[in-house]
Coordinates of C-alpha atoms in Angstrom, one line a residue:
X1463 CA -72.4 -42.1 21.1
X1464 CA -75.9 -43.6 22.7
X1465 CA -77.3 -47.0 23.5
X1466 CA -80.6 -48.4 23.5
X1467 CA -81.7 -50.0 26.8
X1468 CA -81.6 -53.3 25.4
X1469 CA -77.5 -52.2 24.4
X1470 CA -76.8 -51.5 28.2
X1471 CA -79.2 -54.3 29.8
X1472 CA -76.6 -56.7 27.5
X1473 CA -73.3 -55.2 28.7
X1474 CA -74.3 -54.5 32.1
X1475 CA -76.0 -57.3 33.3
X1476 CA -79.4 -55.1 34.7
X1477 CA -82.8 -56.0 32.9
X1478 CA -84.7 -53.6 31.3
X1479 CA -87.7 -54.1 33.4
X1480 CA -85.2 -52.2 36.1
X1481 CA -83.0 -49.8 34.0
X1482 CA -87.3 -48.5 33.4
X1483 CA -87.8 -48.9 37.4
X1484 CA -84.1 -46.6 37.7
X1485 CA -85.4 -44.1 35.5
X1486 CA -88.7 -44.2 36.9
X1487 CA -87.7 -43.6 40.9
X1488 CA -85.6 -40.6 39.0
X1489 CA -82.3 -42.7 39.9
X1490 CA -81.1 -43.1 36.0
X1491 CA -83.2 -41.3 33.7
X1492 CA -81.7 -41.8 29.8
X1493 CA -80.2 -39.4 27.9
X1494 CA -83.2 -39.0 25.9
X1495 CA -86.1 -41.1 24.3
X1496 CA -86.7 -41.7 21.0
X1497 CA -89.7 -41.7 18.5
X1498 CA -89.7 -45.2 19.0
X1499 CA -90.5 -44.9 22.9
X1500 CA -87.1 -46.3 23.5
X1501 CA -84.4 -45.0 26.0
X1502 CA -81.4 -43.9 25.2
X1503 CA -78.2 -44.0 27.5
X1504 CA -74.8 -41.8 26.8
X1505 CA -71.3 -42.2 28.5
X1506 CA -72.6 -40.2 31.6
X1507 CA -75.7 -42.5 31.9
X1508 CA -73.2 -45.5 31.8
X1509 CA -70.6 -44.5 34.3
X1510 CA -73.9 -43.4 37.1
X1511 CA -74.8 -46.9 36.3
X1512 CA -71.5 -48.5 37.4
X1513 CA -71.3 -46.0 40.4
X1514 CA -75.1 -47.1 41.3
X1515 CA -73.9 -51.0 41.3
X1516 CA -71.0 -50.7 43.2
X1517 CA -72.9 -49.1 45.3
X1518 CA -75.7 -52.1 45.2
X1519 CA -72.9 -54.7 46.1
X1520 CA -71.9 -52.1 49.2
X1521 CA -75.7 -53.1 50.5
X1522 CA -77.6 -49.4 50.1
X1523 CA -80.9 -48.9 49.0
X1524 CA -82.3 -47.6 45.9
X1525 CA -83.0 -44.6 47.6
X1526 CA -80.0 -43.7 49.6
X1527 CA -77.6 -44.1 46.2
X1528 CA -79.8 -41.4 44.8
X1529 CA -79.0 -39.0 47.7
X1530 CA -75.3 -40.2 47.5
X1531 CA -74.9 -39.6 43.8
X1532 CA -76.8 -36.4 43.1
X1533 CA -74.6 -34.9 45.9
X1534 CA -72.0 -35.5 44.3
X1535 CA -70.9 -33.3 41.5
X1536 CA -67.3 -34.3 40.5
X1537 CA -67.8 -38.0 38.9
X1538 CA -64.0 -38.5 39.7
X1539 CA -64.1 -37.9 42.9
X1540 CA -67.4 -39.9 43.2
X1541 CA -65.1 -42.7 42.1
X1542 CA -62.8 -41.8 44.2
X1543 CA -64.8 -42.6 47.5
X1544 CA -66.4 -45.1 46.0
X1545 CA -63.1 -46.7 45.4
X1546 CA -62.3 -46.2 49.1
X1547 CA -65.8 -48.1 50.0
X1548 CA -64.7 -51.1 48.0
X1549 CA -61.3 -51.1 50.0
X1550 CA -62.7 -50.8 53.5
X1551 CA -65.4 -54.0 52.6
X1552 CA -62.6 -55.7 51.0
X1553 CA -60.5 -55.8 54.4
X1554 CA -64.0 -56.2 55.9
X1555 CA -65.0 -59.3 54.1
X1556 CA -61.1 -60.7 54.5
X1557 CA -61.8 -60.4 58.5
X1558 CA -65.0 -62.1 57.8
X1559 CA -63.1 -64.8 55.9
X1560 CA -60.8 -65.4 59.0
X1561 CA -63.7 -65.5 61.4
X1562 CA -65.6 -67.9 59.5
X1563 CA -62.3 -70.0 58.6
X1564 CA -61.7 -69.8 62.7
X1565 CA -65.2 -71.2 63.3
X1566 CA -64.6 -74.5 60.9
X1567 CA -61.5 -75.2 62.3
X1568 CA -63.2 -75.0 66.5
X1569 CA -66.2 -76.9 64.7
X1570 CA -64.0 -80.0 62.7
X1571 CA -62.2 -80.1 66.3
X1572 CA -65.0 -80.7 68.7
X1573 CA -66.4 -83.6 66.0
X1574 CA -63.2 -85.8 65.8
X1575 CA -63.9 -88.8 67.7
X1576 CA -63.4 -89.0 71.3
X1577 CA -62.1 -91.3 73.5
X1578 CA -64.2 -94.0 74.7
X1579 CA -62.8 -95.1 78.1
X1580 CA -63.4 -92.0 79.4
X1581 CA -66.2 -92.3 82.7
X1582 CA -69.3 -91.6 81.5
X1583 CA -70.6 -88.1 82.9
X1584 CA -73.9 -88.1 84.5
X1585 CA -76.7 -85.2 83.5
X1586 CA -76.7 -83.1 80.2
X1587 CA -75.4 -80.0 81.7
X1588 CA -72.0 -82.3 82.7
X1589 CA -71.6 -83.7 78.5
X1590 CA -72.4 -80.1 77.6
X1591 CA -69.5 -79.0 75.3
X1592 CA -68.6 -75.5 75.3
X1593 CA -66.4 -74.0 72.2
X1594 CA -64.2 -70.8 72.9
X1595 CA -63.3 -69.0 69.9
X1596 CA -61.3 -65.7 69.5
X1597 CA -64.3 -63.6 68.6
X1598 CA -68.3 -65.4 67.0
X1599 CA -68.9 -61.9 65.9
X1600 CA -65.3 -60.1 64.3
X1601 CA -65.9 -58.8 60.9
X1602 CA -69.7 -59.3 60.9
X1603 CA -71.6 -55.7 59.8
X1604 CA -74.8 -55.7 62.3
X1605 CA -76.1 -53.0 59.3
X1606 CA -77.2 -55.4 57.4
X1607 CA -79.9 -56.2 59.9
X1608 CA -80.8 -52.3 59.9
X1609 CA -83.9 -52.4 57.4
X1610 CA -85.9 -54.9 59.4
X1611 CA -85.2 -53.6 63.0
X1612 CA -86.3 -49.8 61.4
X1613 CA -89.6 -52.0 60.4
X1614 CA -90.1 -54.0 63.5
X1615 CA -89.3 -51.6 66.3
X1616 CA -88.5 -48.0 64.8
X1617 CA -88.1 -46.1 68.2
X1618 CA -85.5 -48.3 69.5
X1619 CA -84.0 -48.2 66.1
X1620 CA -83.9 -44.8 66.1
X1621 CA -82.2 -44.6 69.8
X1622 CA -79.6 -47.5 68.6
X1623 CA -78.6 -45.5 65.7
X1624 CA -77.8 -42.6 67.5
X1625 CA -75.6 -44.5 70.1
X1626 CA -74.1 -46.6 67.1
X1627 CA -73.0 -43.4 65.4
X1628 CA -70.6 -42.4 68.4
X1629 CA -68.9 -45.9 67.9
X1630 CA -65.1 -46.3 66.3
X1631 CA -64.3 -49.7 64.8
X1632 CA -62.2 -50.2 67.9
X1633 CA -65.4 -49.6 70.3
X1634 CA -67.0 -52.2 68.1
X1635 CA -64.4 -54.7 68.3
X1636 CA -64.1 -54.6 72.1
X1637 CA -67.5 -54.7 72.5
X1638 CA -67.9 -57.5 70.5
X1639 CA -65.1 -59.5 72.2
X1640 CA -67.1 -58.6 75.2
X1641 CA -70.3 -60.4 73.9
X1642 CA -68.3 -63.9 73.0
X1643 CA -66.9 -63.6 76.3
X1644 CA -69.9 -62.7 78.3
X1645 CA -71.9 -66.1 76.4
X1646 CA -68.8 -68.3 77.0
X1647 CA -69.4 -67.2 81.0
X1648 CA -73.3 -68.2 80.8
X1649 CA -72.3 -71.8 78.6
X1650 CA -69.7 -72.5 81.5
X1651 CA -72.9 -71.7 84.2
X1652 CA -75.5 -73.9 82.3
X1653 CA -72.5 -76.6 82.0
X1654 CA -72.3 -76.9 85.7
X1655 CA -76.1 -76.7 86.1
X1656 CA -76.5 -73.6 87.4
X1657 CA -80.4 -72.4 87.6
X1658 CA -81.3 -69.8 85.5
X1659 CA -82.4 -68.1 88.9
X1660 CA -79.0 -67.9 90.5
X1661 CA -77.3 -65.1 91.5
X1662 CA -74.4 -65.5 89.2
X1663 CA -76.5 -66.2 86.3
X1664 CA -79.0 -63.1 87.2
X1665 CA -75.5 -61.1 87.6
X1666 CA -74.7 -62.0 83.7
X1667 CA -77.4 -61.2 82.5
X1668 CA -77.7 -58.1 84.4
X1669 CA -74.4 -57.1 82.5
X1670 CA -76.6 -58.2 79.5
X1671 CA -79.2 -56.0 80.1
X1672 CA -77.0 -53.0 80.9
X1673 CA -74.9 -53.4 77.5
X1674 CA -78.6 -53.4 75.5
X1675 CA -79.1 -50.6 77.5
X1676 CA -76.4 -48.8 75.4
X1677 CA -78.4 -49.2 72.6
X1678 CA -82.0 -48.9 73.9
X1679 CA -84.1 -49.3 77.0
X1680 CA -86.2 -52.4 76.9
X1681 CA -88.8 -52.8 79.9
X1682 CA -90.0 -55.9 81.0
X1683 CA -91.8 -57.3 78.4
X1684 CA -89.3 -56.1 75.8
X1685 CA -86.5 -57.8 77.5
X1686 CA -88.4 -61.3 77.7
X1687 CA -89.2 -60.5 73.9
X1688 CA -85.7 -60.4 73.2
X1689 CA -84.8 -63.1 75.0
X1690 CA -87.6 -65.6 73.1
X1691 CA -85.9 -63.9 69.8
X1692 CA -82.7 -65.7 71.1
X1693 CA -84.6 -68.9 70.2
X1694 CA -87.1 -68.3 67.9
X1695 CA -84.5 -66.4 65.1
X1696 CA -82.4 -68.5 63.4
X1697 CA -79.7 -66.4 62.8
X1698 CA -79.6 -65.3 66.6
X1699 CA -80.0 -69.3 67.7
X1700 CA -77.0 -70.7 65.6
X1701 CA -74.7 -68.0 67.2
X1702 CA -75.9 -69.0 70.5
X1703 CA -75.3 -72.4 69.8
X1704 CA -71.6 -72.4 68.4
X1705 CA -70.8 -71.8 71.6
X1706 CA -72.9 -74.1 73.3
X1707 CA -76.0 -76.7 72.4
X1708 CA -79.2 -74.9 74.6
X1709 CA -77.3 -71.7 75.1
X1710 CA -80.1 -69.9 73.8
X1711 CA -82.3 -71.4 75.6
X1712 CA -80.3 -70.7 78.7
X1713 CA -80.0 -67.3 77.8
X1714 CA -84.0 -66.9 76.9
X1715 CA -85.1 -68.2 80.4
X1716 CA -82.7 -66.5 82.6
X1717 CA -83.3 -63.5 81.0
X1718 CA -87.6 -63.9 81.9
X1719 CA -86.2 -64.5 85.2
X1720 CA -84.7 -60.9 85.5
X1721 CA -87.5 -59.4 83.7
X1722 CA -90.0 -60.6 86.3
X1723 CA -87.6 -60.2 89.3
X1724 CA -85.9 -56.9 88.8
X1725 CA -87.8 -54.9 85.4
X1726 CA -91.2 -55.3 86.5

């Protein structure tokens, strides 16, 4: 039994404009075409389909779920592992869950009223409130960042990927424990109004620079660059800043400061 394109763009929920795009890249040619220019699609058309949008929801590209399925011969066992896939981002996304559920819960905390007889504390630095939670980053999947970083700065993605490789989910959970608590240390410094040029902040983000140096090997320049990302990227900022308002900030200028005083 066959079905036109316009069969399996209704029961499958893809467009025809991209089952043609599929079987142009070579990733789901049809069955055959007919005299009337139409594709045609069999059982073994349909069940590459479902394996290519499982693997869509997994995050891989167009171009890495053709390598994965025309390696594999066995369409069982292609199931198989991508069975497995949807298990481990299924406990994935329920970590993920927690995390996030974690954060509200710090968040609603900090924005119940507070007392109002309380002294009122002099400077910023002293009103600065600084959350602690278990872990900012558990359960977050830094691959999804992977496309743009081999875009922006392929050499240091190149180097980062081959450190990243050596990791087990246990190296990436300490190290990202590490992280929360090494931002929680700088809040606590900016909190007592420490200057960015102190030794004990310099000593942080020496620690800082050391763990990037893990990954890659930024010099001077690189490392301020990073540093203004802190502030300038959204996604980076709002981390930063569930910790503490201006964090990223702090983090941004103390970071210049050990650019110009010890990288250059």
């Amino acid at each position: 039994m066959s079905w036109s394109i316009v069969e399996v763009a209704r029961m499958s929920g893809v467009s025809s404009r991209a089952l043609r795009h599929y079987d142009e890249i070579g990733l789901l040619p049809p069955a055959r075409i007919g005299t009337n220019g139409y594709r045609y699609y069999e059982q073994a058309e349909l069940l590459r389909l479902q394996q290519i949008l499982l693997l869509r929801e997994l995050g891989l590209g167009l171009a890495e779920i053709r390598g994965i399925l025309d390696s594999q011969l066995d369409p069982v066992q292609a199931l198989r592992e991508h069975y497995q896939r949807l298990l481990r981002e299924r406990d994935r996304l329920g970590v993920l869950a927690r995390t996030v559920a974690r954060t509200i819960d710090q968040l609603q905390a900090t924005d119940q009223p507070q007392a109002t007889d309380q002294p009122q504390a002099e400077g910023n630095a002293a009103m600065t409130e600084i959350n602690r939670p278990e872990n900012l980053f558990e359960g977050f999947d830094p691959s999804v960042y992977d496309d743009e970083a081999r875009e922006r700065w392929p050499q240091e993605w190149e180097q980062a990927a081959r450190f990243t490789a050596t990791l087990t989910p246990q190296d990436i959970e300490r190290m990202q424990r590490e992280m929360t608590a090494a931002m929680i240390r700088m809040a606590e410094l900016m909190a007592a109004g420490t200057p960015v040029d102190d030794d004990a902040v310099q000593a942080e983000v020496g620690l800082a620079y050391q763990g990037v140096c893990r990954f890659w090997t930024p010099d001077a320049d690189a490392f301020r660059n990073l540093g203004r990302m802190y502030v300038e990227d959204e996604r980076f900022k709002a981390t930063y800043d569930r910790i503490a308002g201006g964090l990223a900030e702090y983090y941004r200028d103390a970071m210049a400061c050990y650019a110009n005083s010890t990288l250059s």
